[in-house]
XYZ file of C-alpha atoms in Angstrom:
568
model
C -51.391 3.197 -16.219
C -50.821 1.613 -12.807
C -54.573 1.194 -12.281
C -55.074 -0.438 -15.668
C -52.195 -2.850 -15.086
C -53.548 -3.771 -11.664
C -57.014 -4.350 -13.139
C -55.682 -6.573 -15.911
C -53.712 -8.612 -13.404
C -56.750 -8.942 -11.143
C -58.897 -10.454 -13.909
C -56.167 -12.841 -14.970
C -55.007 -11.231 -18.217
C -51.382 -12.089 -18.960
C -49.062 -9.104 -18.684
C -46.141 -10.858 -20.387
C -46.737 -9.416 -23.891
C -46.911 -5.888 -22.483
C -43.671 -6.238 -20.533
C -41.848 -8.044 -23.314
C -42.769 -5.195 -25.614
C -41.429 -2.713 -23.069
C -38.180 -4.688 -22.996
C -37.499 -4.273 -26.676
C -39.226 -7.315 -28.241
C -41.553 -5.238 -30.442
C -39.439 -5.245 -33.567
C -36.757 -2.922 -32.240
C -33.378 -4.110 -30.944
C -33.267 -4.296 -27.133
C -31.155 -1.157 -26.801
C -33.893 0.957 -28.433
C -36.584 2.111 -26.003
C -39.345 4.683 -25.798
C -39.535 7.557 -23.351
C -42.221 10.182 -22.908
C -39.993 12.580 -24.875
C -38.852 10.346 -27.725
C -36.986 7.189 -28.686
C -33.504 6.516 -27.262
C -30.849 4.154 -28.542
C -28.372 2.875 -25.997
C -25.788 0.095 -26.182
C -26.119 -3.645 -26.171
C -23.243 -4.600 -23.873
C -24.252 -8.225 -23.493
C -20.825 -9.498 -24.465
C -18.898 -7.296 -22.030
C -21.013 -6.594 -18.963
C -24.192 -8.560 -19.578
C -26.246 -5.363 -19.636
C -28.003 -2.850 -21.825
C -27.123 0.764 -21.086
C -28.394 4.230 -21.933
C -26.240 7.226 -21.099
C -26.936 10.929 -21.322
C -30.746 10.852 -21.526
C -32.089 14.408 -20.947
C -34.486 14.553 -18.011
C -34.779 18.353 -17.975
C -33.986 21.321 -20.155
C -30.544 22.864 -19.804
C -30.777 25.268 -16.822
C -29.222 28.183 -18.687
C -30.232 31.762 -19.392
C -33.597 32.492 -17.820
C -33.688 28.898 -16.467
C -30.549 29.357 -14.369
C -31.534 29.262 -10.684
C -34.974 27.933 -11.559
C -36.620 24.616 -10.805
C -35.895 22.102 -13.574
C -38.260 22.041 -16.538
C -39.149 18.874 -18.453
C -37.146 18.495 -21.677
C -38.608 19.195 -25.072
C -39.632 16.139 -27.067
C -37.252 15.122 -29.824
C -37.936 13.617 -33.217
C -36.218 10.563 -34.571
C -34.004 8.422 -32.364
C -31.682 10.039 -29.814
C -28.382 8.164 -29.514
C -27.682 7.810 -25.793
C -24.358 6.011 -25.604
C -22.086 8.502 -23.852
C -22.349 10.225 -20.492
C -23.767 13.738 -20.463
C -21.691 16.692 -19.333
C -20.753 17.013 -15.701
C -22.528 19.963 -14.149
C -20.443 23.135 -13.845
C -18.097 22.981 -10.841
C -14.662 23.994 -9.660
C -12.205 21.178 -10.294
C -11.345 18.994 -7.308
C -9.398 15.787 -6.875
C -12.797 14.036 -6.813
C -14.013 15.796 -9.949
C -14.260 15.061 -13.668
C -11.198 16.806 -15.040
C -11.318 18.275 -18.544
C -12.736 15.188 -20.268
C -15.756 14.367 -18.114
C -14.125 11.270 -16.659
C -11.301 10.058 -14.468
C -8.033 10.802 -16.272
C -4.774 12.676 -15.793
C -6.379 16.049 -16.536
C -7.899 16.031 -13.052
C -4.482 16.959 -11.698
C -4.298 19.974 -14.010
C -7.833 21.329 -13.585
C -7.915 21.646 -9.803
C -9.589 24.865 -8.634
C -10.624 25.851 -12.151
C -14.146 25.657 -13.620
C -14.955 22.409 -15.416
C -18.163 20.933 -16.799
C -21.178 22.619 -18.334
C -24.485 24.106 -17.269
C -26.128 21.907 -19.913
C -25.866 18.826 -17.744
C -29.243 17.481 -16.615
C -29.018 13.983 -18.028
C -29.340 10.527 -16.544
C -28.025 7.038 -17.220
C -29.712 3.638 -17.052
C -28.304 0.125 -16.856
C -30.311 -3.085 -16.812
C -29.488 -6.796 -17.237
C -29.418 -8.027 -20.824
C -32.526 -10.151 -20.320
C -36.216 -9.835 -21.014
C -37.082 -9.549 -17.316
C -39.580 -6.844 -16.361
C -40.750 -5.272 -13.120
C -37.173 -5.200 -11.846
C -36.377 -3.168 -8.713
C -34.916 0.253 -9.469
C -31.928 1.817 -7.707
C -31.445 5.571 -8.161
C -27.998 6.717 -6.995
C -27.121 10.298 -5.972
C -23.394 11.039 -6.047
C -21.449 12.850 -3.347
C -18.876 15.631 -3.512
C -19.758 18.027 -0.667
C -22.553 19.338 -2.914
C -19.891 21.356 -4.738
C -18.619 18.637 -7.085
C -19.474 15.209 -8.477
C -20.497 13.634 -11.771
C -22.120 10.438 -12.965
C -19.287 9.568 -15.366
C -17.014 8.771 -12.419
C -16.000 5.153 -13.189
C -16.884 4.072 -9.656
C -20.543 4.901 -10.369
C -20.842 2.821 -13.531
C -23.977 0.805 -12.870
C -23.356 -2.215 -15.108
C -21.876 -4.624 -12.561
C -24.454 -3.774 -9.913
C -27.362 -4.016 -12.365
C -26.193 -7.423 -13.557
C -25.375 -8.810 -10.102
C -28.462 -7.426 -8.354
C -30.758 -8.140 -11.330
C -32.006 -4.584 -11.112
C -32.262 -1.337 -13.040
C -29.636 1.164 -11.912
C -30.069 4.890 -12.614
C -27.655 7.752 -11.999
C -28.350 11.424 -12.735
C -26.315 14.601 -12.849
C -27.545 17.454 -10.695
C -26.430 21.046 -10.222
C -23.832 21.648 -7.521
C -22.331 24.587 -5.660
C -24.007 27.966 -5.952
C -25.573 26.909 -9.248
C -27.396 24.160 -7.351
C -28.064 25.906 -4.048
C -28.399 29.688 -3.778
C -30.351 31.869 -1.371
C -30.521 35.316 -2.969
C -33.680 37.409 -2.443
C -33.579 39.082 -5.846
C -33.924 35.705 -7.591
C -37.155 34.884 -5.776
C -39.583 37.195 -7.549
C -41.667 36.266 -10.562
C -41.330 32.508 -10.174
C -42.821 29.586 -8.319
C -42.344 28.646 -4.690
C -39.973 25.925 -5.853
C -37.933 28.484 -7.789
C -37.750 30.647 -4.684
C -36.518 27.771 -2.523
C -32.963 27.970 -3.805
C -32.801 24.162 -3.674
C -32.260 23.579 -7.365
C -30.100 20.491 -6.839
C -32.765 18.794 -4.737
C -35.346 19.701 -7.354
C -33.070 18.138 -9.992
C -33.067 14.911 -7.952
C -36.871 15.084 -7.738
C -37.140 15.689 -11.483
C -34.990 12.602 -12.109
C -37.294 10.588 -9.840
C -40.289 11.871 -11.816
C -38.587 10.718 -15.017
C -38.167 7.293 -13.415
C -41.837 7.182 -12.453
C -42.960 8.056 -15.958
C -40.483 6.050 -18.017
C -38.672 3.276 -16.188
C -41.232 0.594 -17.082
C -40.045 0.902 -20.682
C -36.600 -0.145 -19.475
C -37.932 -3.091 -17.490
C -38.055 -1.327 -14.128
C -40.822 -1.250 -11.544
C -41.841 2.341 -10.816
C -43.509 1.070 -7.656
C -40.236 -0.294 -6.276
C -37.670 2.494 -6.404
C -34.827 2.875 -3.903
C -32.845 6.101 -3.531
C -29.207 5.590 -2.549
C -26.874 8.501 -1.904
C -23.393 8.785 -0.459
C -21.854 11.729 1.437
C -23.547 14.846 0.014
C -25.739 12.392 -1.845
C -26.796 10.961 1.519
C -27.559 14.431 2.838
C -29.686 14.980 -0.257
C -31.357 11.591 0.264
C -32.343 12.584 3.808
C -33.633 15.872 2.360
C -35.813 13.889 -0.063
C -37.112 11.751 2.793
C -38.239 14.867 4.651
C -39.408 16.904 1.652
C -43.123 17.617 1.160
C -42.646 17.012 -2.589
C -41.556 13.378 -2.737
C -44.577 11.309 -1.685
C -44.896 8.306 -3.983
C -41.621 8.869 -5.833
C -39.636 6.120 -4.057
C -40.184 3.303 -1.596
C -36.834 2.672 0.142
C -33.656 4.606 0.900
C -29.943 3.914 1.430
C -28.182 7.015 2.838
C -24.445 6.308 3.218
C -22.067 8.472 5.262
C -24.254 11.518 5.597
C -26.759 13.089 7.981
C -29.002 16.140 7.973
C -28.582 17.856 11.328
C -28.606 21.564 12.045
C -26.257 22.879 14.713
C -29.268 23.205 17.015
C -29.841 19.445 16.764
C -26.322 18.511 17.887
C -24.154 18.737 21.012
C -21.890 21.756 21.346
C -18.558 21.362 19.614
C -19.843 19.202 16.779
C -20.093 20.117 13.100
C -23.560 20.233 11.501
C -24.265 18.588 8.157
C -26.981 21.144 7.384
C -26.406 24.882 7.442
C -29.096 27.391 8.254
C -31.114 29.427 5.773
C -29.458 32.524 7.238
C -25.995 31.144 6.491
C -26.937 30.622 2.859
C -28.491 34.094 2.701
C -25.147 35.502 3.810
C -23.396 33.508 1.102
C -25.811 34.670 -1.605
C -25.537 38.339 -0.637
C -21.743 38.112 -0.435
C -21.537 36.508 -3.869
C -23.534 39.332 -5.437
C -21.289 41.945 -3.797
C -18.107 40.132 -4.825
C -19.257 39.810 -8.437
C -19.998 43.539 -8.622
C -16.542 44.317 -7.273
C -14.841 41.798 -9.553
C -16.310 43.273 -12.741
C -15.665 46.879 -11.698
C -19.294 47.871 -11.162
C -18.399 48.709 -7.569
C -15.094 49.628 -5.934
C -15.767 47.965 -2.604
C -18.473 46.340 -0.502
C -19.989 49.631 0.599
C -20.423 50.975 -2.931
C -21.684 47.569 -4.063
C -24.435 47.676 -1.458
C -25.318 51.218 -2.505
C -25.516 50.119 -6.117
C -27.679 47.099 -5.251
C -30.137 49.401 -3.487
C -30.661 51.338 -6.737
C -31.556 48.211 -8.727
C -34.845 46.358 -8.976
C -35.026 42.664 -8.191
C -35.523 41.999 -11.893
C -32.380 43.942 -12.765
C -30.278 42.049 -10.229
C -31.729 38.723 -11.393
C -30.882 39.580 -15.002
C -27.364 40.588 -13.948
C -26.824 37.289 -12.130
C -28.251 35.175 -14.943
C -26.121 37.062 -17.446
C -22.829 36.330 -15.693
C -20.553 33.691 -17.148
C -20.789 30.536 -15.042
C -17.009 30.182 -14.906
C -16.704 33.734 -13.591
C -19.253 32.958 -10.880
C -17.366 29.842 -9.782
C -14.003 31.598 -9.838
C -15.462 34.338 -7.640
C -16.915 31.750 -5.265
C -13.528 30.071 -4.870
C -11.438 33.216 -4.578
C -13.708 34.633 -1.868
C -14.157 31.477 0.206
C -17.873 31.090 -0.528
C -17.711 27.391 -1.413
C -20.013 25.921 1.251
C -23.054 24.275 -0.281
C -25.953 21.989 0.530
C -29.702 21.832 1.076
C -31.311 25.059 2.257
C -33.899 24.353 4.992
C -36.506 26.817 3.733
C -39.678 24.757 4.204
C -40.998 24.350 0.666
C -38.583 21.854 -0.855
C -36.483 21.018 2.220
C -37.951 20.883 5.721
C -37.026 23.789 8.008
C -35.647 21.290 10.541
C -35.489 17.790 9.077
C -34.627 16.152 12.399
C -37.655 17.778 14.035
C -39.790 16.639 11.100
C -38.596 13.059 11.527
C -39.160 13.134 15.275
C -42.709 14.393 14.658
C -43.334 11.673 12.076
C -43.494 14.121 9.180
C -41.336 12.250 6.692
C -41.454 9.216 4.416
C -41.382 6.214 6.750
C -39.620 3.834 4.403
C -37.256 0.895 4.978
C -33.785 2.328 5.540
C -30.342 0.842 5.039
C -27.771 3.225 6.524
C -24.002 2.877 6.310
C -20.774 4.500 7.437
C -17.104 3.627 7.202
C -14.837 2.975 10.162
C -12.345 5.734 9.276
C -14.570 8.437 7.802
C -12.267 11.208 9.023
C -9.237 10.060 7.047
C -10.624 11.403 3.784
C -10.954 14.795 5.458
C -7.384 14.902 6.811
C -6.736 18.402 5.394
C -9.479 19.618 7.756
C -7.676 18.613 10.915
C -7.079 22.371 11.130
C -10.646 22.530 12.472
C -9.349 20.774 15.589
C -6.585 23.325 16.076
C -3.724 21.391 14.518
C -1.943 21.523 11.154
C -3.418 19.912 8.054
C -3.098 16.147 8.048
C -1.153 16.008 4.782
C 2.001 17.752 3.627
C 1.272 17.293 -0.089
C -1.078 19.287 -2.298
C -4.057 17.657 -3.936
C -2.234 17.835 -7.278
C 0.764 15.988 -5.858
C -1.417 13.451 -4.088
C -3.350 12.844 -7.294
C -0.130 12.139 -9.185
C 1.126 9.883 -6.389
C -2.004 7.752 -6.588
C -2.277 7.817 -10.374
C 1.266 6.511 -10.803
C 1.380 4.130 -7.852
C 2.068 0.438 -8.281
C 0.112 -1.243 -5.482
C 2.126 -4.443 -5.894
C 5.454 -2.646 -5.405
C 4.975 -0.060 -2.605
C 7.327 2.893 -2.926
C 6.119 5.521 -0.442
C 5.959 5.884 3.331
C 3.608 7.655 5.732
C 6.165 10.461 6.052
C 5.922 11.202 2.323
C 2.256 12.168 2.722
C 1.271 12.796 6.333
C 2.216 15.716 8.548
C 5.008 14.753 10.972
C 2.918 16.221 13.804
C 0.660 13.170 13.468
C 3.353 10.488 13.205
C 3.579 7.719 14.124
C -0.059 7.291 13.149
C -0.713 5.043 16.167
C 0.449 7.564 18.800
C -2.315 7.689 21.456
C -4.204 10.964 21.522
C -2.144 12.914 19.005
C -1.415 10.442 16.209
C -3.076 10.534 12.822
C -5.462 7.699 13.669
C -6.612 9.345 16.899
C -6.997 12.811 15.387
C -8.935 11.658 12.315
C -11.169 9.572 14.604
C -11.803 12.717 16.653
C -12.632 14.646 13.493
C -15.113 11.954 12.489
C -16.694 11.926 15.941
C -17.568 15.623 15.798
C -18.653 15.537 12.171
C -20.016 12.295 10.730
C -20.684 10.349 13.934
C -22.670 13.083 15.644
C -25.000 13.580 12.693
C -25.365 9.834 12.098
C -26.409 9.135 15.679
C -28.729 12.133 15.654
C -30.671 11.122 12.555
C -30.760 7.406 13.392
C -32.096 8.154 16.861
C -34.805 10.347 15.350
C -35.791 7.709 12.788
C -35.756 4.891 15.349
C -38.340 6.792 17.402
C -40.750 6.373 14.479
C -39.961 3.047 12.798
C -38.155 -0.224 13.407
C -37.130 -1.241 9.870
C -33.725 0.460 9.953
C -30.483 -1.442 9.388
C -26.985 -0.034 9.893
C -23.605 -1.221 8.640
C -20.025 -0.167 9.257
C -17.433 -0.759 6.547
C -14.126 -1.799 8.138
C -12.079 -3.081 5.208
C -8.500 -1.775 5.397
C -6.129 -4.110 3.581
C -4.525 -1.543 1.305
C -0.859 -1.452 0.274
C 1.393 0.803 2.338
C 1.301 3.692 3.013
C -2.302 4.085 1.867
C -3.643 1.746 4.519
C -2.523 4.293 7.112
C -3.424 7.329 4.995
C -6.933 6.106 4.129
C -7.855 2.767 5.666
C -11.654 2.455 5.672
C -12.074 6.092 4.707
C -15.183 8.013 3.702
C -16.492 6.722 0.331
C -14.263 3.645 0.278
C -17.299 1.348 0.479
C -18.609 2.563 -2.893
C -16.344 0.465 -5.162
C -17.502 -2.608 -3.237
C -21.173 -1.693 -3.654
C -20.849 -1.001 -7.377
C -18.318 -3.764 -8.022
C -15.951 -1.300 -9.715
C -12.296 -1.405 -8.685
C -10.691 0.667 -11.366
C -9.453 2.584 -13.061
C -10.510 5.346 -10.682
C -9.097 7.942 -8.318
C -8.169 5.591 -5.485
C -7.797 2.305 -7.349
C -3.988 2.245 -7.512
C -3.737 3.209 -3.858
C -6.195 0.567 -2.706
C -6.327 -2.466 -4.981
C -3.412 -4.891 -4.916
C -3.089 -8.382 -6.281
C -2.722 -9.637 -2.712
C -6.034 -8.209 -1.481
C -8.063 -9.055 -4.585
C -9.618 -12.361 -3.410
C -10.945 -10.910 -0.160
C -11.922 -7.654 -1.819
C -13.957 -9.376 -4.512
C -15.623 -11.689 -1.988
C -16.650 -8.739 0.173
C -17.918 -6.843 -2.859
C -20.068 -9.802 -3.877
C -21.621 -9.928 -0.397
C -22.292 -6.181 -0.404
C -23.914 -6.266 -3.838
C -26.073 -9.201 -2.713
C -27.096 -7.111 0.278
C -28.091 -4.170 -1.918
C -30.028 -6.589 -4.132
C -31.937 -8.040 -1.184
C -32.792 -4.647 0.258
C -34.012 -2.995 -2.930
C -36.057 -6.076 -3.733
C -37.531 -6.906 -0.315
C -36.958 -3.930 1.993
C -34.714 -6.110 4.198
C -30.945 -6.473 3.625
C -30.675 -9.976 5.099
C -29.448 -12.528 2.583
C -27.494 -15.778 2.479
C -24.244 -14.137 1.374
C -23.867 -12.516 4.798
C -23.605 -15.770 6.711
C -25.149 -14.035 9.732
C -28.536 -12.646 10.712
C -28.549 -8.849 10.644
C -30.754 -7.338 13.360
C -32.175 -3.838 13.054
C -30.325 -0.826 14.439
C -28.810 -0.220 17.022
C -27.135 -3.492 16.067
C -24.346 -2.983 13.532
C -23.290 -5.256 10.700
C -19.524 -5.136 10.096
C -18.424 -5.494 6.480
C -14.792 -6.606 6.442
C -12.474 -9.089 4.743
C -9.119 -10.707 5.133
C -6.800 -10.792 2.147
C -8.577 -13.898 0.927
C -12.180 -13.977 2.144
C -15.091 -11.895 3.375
C -15.338 -11.431 7.134
C -18.827 -10.304 8.140
C -20.087 -10.053 11.703
C -22.676 -8.363 13.894
C -22.021 -6.092 16.850
């Protein structure tokens, strides 16, 4: 198809009728489009957001039964018109404060579903937003959500792509992918009788790749340019984006990348005392073996670890695989949580994910694409409970359930809490040099996010110059949240998507007083995303400054009333 289009253009044949037809002007309303699997009917949201949207489009079969812990398989074709107006199920996960709750969205049930299984294994769907125009060949932005690779869902209101699609004049795509041990599992008995991709254990990364393949094969029918696709991921989504950049399987699937607040460094790539963003294959093998043992003990097949191992030795790989695929997904996740096996992420096994992505980058064995990389100034504040890793008490004295309720019910225009209501007294006042909350969360960030960021940027810079880096500094929140969070990990996302609520942090962050500056900064950040996905360079007039390549840093900030953007 690409060759025929190029040939027609070369001989001067007008492409307008073809693209207008793809944009819904062929007798169907604009929210009805074709895919390779059948017709989909989305929503005409011209009057509300100025976009057309399609939600819950299947891009793979449900990974259940014999397809659990297998590479994704293309969906079956459907007959008639598939109504795609609501988000698909969140993938199965243990409930977290960042998760979907019982109703697949942000609502009060999040506070009651913490640490319990939510979502469904039938979850491999994607969502598309585009401006309500007839424009074709629009740049495409594919976003990969974060959540430590153990949680996350596209129905999070922050990830709604309408505002960004309209403002950036682009097609925005989000896709659910498997998380936790259902998305990443290294268990030898699951590796027989399948493909090399099946054996990789990197099912979540393969889900991302399958979504990109759907984009390549179908996005033109939604007005997108399959030859101009940018992958953007935040946190775990950024780790997965780096994995895609270094995967042998992604050549030609995308042309630019925006990894935000995530790296992909093994412990061997980093200085001593820092925390890697990529665990070893051996670590995930230990997790997989432990999960099998714990499941056998939990269901009474074995009395203890020793008898479980004896039992495993009597079973064939096929028998163990059938046992694992026959277990209830909720039981698996409950066992994971109760036995502390929750770590998750790309497995560097060499087929889907490079064995050492940093070494691959340094050797030039990766996709050398324009890169826009970002971090926030106070990354560590979102991870305050993990100050225990530095030898101190947790940063907060409230549970996640209590914190959720505090934020859900907060009136940002009438502050009613103090730092002492949330933060551990050991870290107060927050400005105490060395031992205060600000200093300790900065230290946490330096050994976690900063180390990996510098490591991967240094590796990339050795191979290419078209790399831009920003730091998000905005911290004009109502008290006490400005101290608790400030410019915390993930707090740049509402500005990028132009979505300020309702959502998990909206009541804690968004006041009437800070709205003018907040909206101005958001507009500049969306213009920056638009410029980058369109041209491969984030410079644009909304910045008011020239943004040099890394190691220069663009600072995104704002006063209460206006954007404040500078270069360091």
